[in-house]
Short mmCIF file of C-alpha atoms in Angstrom, two decimals:
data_model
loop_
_atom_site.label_atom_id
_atom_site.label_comp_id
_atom_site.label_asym_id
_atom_site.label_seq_id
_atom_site.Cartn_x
_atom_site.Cartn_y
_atom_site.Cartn_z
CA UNK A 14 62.65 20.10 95.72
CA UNK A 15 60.72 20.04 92.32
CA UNK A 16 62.30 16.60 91.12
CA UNK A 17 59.60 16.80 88.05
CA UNK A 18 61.15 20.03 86.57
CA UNK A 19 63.23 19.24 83.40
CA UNK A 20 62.14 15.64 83.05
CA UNK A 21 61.29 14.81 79.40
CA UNK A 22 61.43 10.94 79.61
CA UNK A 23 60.95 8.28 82.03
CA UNK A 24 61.56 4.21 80.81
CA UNK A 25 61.11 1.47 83.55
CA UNK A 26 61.61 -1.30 81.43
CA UNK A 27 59.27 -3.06 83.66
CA UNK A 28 57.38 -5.89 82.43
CA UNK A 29 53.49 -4.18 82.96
CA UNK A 30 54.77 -1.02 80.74
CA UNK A 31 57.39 -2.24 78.68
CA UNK A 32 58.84 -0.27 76.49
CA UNK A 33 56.68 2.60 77.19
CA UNK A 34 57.27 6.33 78.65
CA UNK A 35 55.44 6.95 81.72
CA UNK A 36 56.58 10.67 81.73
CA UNK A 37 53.83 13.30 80.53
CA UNK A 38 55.03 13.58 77.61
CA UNK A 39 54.28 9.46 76.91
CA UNK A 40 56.97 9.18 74.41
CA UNK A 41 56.46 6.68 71.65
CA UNK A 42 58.08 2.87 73.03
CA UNK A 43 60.83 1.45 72.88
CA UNK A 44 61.35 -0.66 70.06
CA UNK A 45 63.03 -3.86 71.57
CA UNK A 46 65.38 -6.36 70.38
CA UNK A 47 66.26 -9.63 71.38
CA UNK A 48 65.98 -8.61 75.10
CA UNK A 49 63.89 -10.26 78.34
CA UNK A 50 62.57 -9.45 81.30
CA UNK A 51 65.36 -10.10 84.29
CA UNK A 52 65.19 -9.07 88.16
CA UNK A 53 65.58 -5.66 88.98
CA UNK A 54 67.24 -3.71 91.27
CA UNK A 55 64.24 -3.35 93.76
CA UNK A 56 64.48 -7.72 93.53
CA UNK A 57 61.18 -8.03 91.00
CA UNK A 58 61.88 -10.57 88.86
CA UNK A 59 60.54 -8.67 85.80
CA UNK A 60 62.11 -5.14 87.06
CA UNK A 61 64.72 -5.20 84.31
CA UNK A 62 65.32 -5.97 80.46
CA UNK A 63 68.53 -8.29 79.92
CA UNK A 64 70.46 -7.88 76.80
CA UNK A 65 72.67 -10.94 76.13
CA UNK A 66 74.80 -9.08 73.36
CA UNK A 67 75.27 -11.57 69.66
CA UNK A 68 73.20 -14.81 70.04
CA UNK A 69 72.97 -17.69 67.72
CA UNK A 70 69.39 -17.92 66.58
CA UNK A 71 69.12 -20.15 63.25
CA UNK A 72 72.58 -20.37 62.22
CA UNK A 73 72.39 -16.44 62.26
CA UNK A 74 74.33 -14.01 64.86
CA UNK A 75 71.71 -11.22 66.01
CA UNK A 76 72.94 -8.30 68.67
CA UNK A 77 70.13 -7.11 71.89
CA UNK A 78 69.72 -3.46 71.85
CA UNK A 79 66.79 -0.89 72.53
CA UNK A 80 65.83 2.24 70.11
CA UNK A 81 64.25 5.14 71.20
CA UNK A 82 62.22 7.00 68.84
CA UNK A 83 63.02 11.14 68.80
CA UNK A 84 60.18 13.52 67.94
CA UNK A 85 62.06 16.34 69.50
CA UNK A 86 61.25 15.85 73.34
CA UNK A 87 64.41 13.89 73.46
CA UNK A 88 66.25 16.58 72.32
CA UNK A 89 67.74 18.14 75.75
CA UNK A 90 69.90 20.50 73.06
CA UNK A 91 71.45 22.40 76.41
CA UNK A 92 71.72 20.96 79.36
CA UNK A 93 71.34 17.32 80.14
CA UNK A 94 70.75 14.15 82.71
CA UNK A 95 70.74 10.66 82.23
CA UNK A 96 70.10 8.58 84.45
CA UNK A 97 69.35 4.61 85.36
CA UNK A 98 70.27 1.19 87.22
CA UNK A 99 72.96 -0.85 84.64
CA UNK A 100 74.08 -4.18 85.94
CA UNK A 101 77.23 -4.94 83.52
CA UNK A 102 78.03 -8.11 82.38
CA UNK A 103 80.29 -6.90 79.25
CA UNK A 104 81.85 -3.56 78.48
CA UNK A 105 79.92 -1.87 75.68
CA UNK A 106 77.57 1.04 74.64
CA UNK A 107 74.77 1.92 76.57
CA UNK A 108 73.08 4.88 75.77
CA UNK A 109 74.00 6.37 72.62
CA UNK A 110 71.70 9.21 70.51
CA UNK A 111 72.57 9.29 66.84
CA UNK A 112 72.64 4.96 66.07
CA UNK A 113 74.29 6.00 62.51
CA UNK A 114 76.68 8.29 63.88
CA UNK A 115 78.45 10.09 66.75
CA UNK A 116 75.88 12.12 68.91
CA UNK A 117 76.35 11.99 72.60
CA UNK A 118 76.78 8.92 74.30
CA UNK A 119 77.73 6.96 77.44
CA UNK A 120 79.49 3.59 77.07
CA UNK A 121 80.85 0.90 79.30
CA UNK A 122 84.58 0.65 77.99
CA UNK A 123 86.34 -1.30 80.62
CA UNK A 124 83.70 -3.67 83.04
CA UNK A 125 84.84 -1.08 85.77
CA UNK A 126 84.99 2.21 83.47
CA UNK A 127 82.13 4.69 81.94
CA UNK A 128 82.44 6.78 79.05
CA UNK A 129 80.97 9.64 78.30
CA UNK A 130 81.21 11.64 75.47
CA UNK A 131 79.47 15.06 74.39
CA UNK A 132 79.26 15.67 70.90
CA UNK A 133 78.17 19.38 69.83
CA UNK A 134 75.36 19.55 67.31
CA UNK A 135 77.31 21.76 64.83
CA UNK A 136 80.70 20.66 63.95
CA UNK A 137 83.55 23.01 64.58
CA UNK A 138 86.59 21.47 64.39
CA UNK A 139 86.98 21.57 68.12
CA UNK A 140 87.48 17.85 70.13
CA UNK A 141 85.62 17.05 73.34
CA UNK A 142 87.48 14.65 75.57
CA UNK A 143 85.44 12.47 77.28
CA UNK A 144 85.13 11.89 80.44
CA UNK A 145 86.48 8.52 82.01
CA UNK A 146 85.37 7.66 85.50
CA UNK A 147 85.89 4.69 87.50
CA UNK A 148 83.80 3.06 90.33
CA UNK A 149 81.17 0.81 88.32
CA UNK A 150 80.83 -3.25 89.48
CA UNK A 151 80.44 -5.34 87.56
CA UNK A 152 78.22 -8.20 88.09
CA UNK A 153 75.95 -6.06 90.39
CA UNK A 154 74.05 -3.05 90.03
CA UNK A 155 74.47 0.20 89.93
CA UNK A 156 72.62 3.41 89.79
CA UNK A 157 74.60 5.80 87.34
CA UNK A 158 73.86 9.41 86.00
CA UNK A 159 75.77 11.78 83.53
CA UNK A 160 75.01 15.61 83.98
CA UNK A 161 76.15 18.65 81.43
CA UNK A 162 75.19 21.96 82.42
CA UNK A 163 75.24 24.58 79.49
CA UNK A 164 75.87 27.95 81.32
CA UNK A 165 78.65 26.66 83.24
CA UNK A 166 80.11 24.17 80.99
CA UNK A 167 80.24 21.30 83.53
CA UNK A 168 79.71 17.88 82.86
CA UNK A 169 79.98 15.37 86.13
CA UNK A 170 79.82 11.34 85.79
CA UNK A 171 77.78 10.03 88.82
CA UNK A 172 77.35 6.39 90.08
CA UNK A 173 75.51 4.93 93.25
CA UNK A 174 75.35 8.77 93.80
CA UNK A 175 79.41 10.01 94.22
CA UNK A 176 80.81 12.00 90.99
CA UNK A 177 83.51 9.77 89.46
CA UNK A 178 84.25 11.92 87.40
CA UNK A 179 84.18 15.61 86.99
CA UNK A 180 85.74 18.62 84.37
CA UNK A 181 84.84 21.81 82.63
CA UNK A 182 84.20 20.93 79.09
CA UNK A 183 82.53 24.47 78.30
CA UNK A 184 79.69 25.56 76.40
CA UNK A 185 78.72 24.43 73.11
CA UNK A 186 76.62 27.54 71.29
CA UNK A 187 74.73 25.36 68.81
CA UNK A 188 73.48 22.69 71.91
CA UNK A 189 74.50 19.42 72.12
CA UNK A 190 73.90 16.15 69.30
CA UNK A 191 70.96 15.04 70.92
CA UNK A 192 68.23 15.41 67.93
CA UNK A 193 68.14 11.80 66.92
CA UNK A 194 67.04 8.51 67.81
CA UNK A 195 68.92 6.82 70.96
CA UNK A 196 69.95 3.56 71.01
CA UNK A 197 70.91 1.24 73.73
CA UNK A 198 73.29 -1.58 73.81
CA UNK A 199 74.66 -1.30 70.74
CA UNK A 200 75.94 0.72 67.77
CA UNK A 201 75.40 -0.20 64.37
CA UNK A 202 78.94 -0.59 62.50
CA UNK A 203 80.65 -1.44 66.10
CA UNK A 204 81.83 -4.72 67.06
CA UNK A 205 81.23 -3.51 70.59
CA UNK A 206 77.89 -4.51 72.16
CA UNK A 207 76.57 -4.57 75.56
CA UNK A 208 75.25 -7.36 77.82
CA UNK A 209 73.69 -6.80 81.01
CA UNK A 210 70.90 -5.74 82.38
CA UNK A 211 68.93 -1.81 82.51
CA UNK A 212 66.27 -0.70 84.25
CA UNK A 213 64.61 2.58 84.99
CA UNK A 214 65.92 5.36 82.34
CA UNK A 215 65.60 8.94 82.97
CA UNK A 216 66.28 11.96 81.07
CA UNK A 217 66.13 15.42 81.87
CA UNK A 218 66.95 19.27 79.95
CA UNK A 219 68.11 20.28 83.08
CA UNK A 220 72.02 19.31 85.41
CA UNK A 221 70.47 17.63 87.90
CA UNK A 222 72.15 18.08 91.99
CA UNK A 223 73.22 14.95 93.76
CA UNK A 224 70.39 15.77 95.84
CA UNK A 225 67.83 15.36 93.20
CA UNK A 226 69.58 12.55 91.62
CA UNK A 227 69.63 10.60 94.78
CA UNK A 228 65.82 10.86 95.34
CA UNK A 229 65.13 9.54 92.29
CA UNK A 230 66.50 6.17 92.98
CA UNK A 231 63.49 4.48 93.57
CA UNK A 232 61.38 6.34 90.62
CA UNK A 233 60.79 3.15 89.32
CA UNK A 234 60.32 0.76 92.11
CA UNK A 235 56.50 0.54 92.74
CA UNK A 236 53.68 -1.73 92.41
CA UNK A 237 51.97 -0.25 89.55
CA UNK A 238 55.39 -0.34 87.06
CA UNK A 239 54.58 -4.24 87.25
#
């Protein structure tokens, strides 16, 4: 099993690389936000950034949240994985491409409840439901992935490696919104923000098997990520 193939993009959020890419592709960092090192999932105590959502710093309200710069090796136009560990303290957005608009996106919307939402690149008039899946805890974590595969038109919600949710949403000919920026736990002009913890982001061009999704649980649990 070739877990490498497809993967554009790996973030450990890990305190010795940061906000840095340790893919081959070294994406530029993350620029980060009002966010701290917090115990992983693999139990290091700087395995994990922690967004607290709106703090009060100065008399002034400021909102956590990572951005991801896009050169194009982001841009997994066809098919598409996310994954990564999210230990969810609030409902709210978690990884969202386009931070000035709608490109695709996962969110938290109830503490128990994902979202997520494919956008095509093109606009045609047509409406992609999303799909809603239940099985996230809160307060603990959890090791979530979203999958879209272009030639069949499926797009599956994992998390802790069991689809919660599942549905033909077919093809989209122009690709899929992902040629911008992503940003995590937040979106600018939403009242909505996330707090909780994130560690270990993945992305992939390619749908990804619950076979290969499962081995990469522990991508990001070694010595030399601290």
């Amino acid at each position: 099993m070739i877990i490498s193939r497809g993967a554009v993009a790996t973030y450990p959020f890990t305190s010795a690389v940061r906000g840095g890419d340790i893919s081959q592709y070294k994406n530029p960092p993350a620029r980060l936000v009002g966010v701290s090192y917090i115990q992983g999932p693999d139990g290091h105590p700087q395995g994990a950034y922690y967004f607290p959502g709106r703090t009060r710093v100065r008399g002034r309200t400021k909102v956590s949240y990572a951005l991801l710069p896009n050169n194009g090796c982001l841009d997994t136009r066809y098919s598409l994985t996310m994954i990564f560990w999210v230990f969810p303290e609030s409902p709210g957005p978690l990884i969202h491409f386009n931070p000035k608009g709608w490109g695709v996106h996962l969110w938290i919307t109830r503490l128990n409840q994902l979202y997520f939402r494919l956008m095509p690149r093109r606009r045609t008039g047509r409406r992609v439901k999303p799909l809603i899946g239940r099985g996230l805890k809160p307060r603990t974590w959890n090791y979530v992935a979203a999958t879209s595969h272009h030639r069949t038109g499926l797009a599956t919600l994992w998390c802790n490696g069991y689809p919660i949710a599942q549905r033909n949403v077919g093809r989209f000919p122009s690709g899929l919104a992902t040629n911008y920026p992503i940003i995590i736990g937040r979106r600018p002009g939403s009242r909505r923000v996330f707090r909780g913890r994130l560690a270990c982001l993945q992305l992939f061009n390619v749908a990804l098997t619950r076979p290969q999704i499962l081995a990469l649980q522990k991508k990001c649990f070694r010595p030399s990520m601290y």
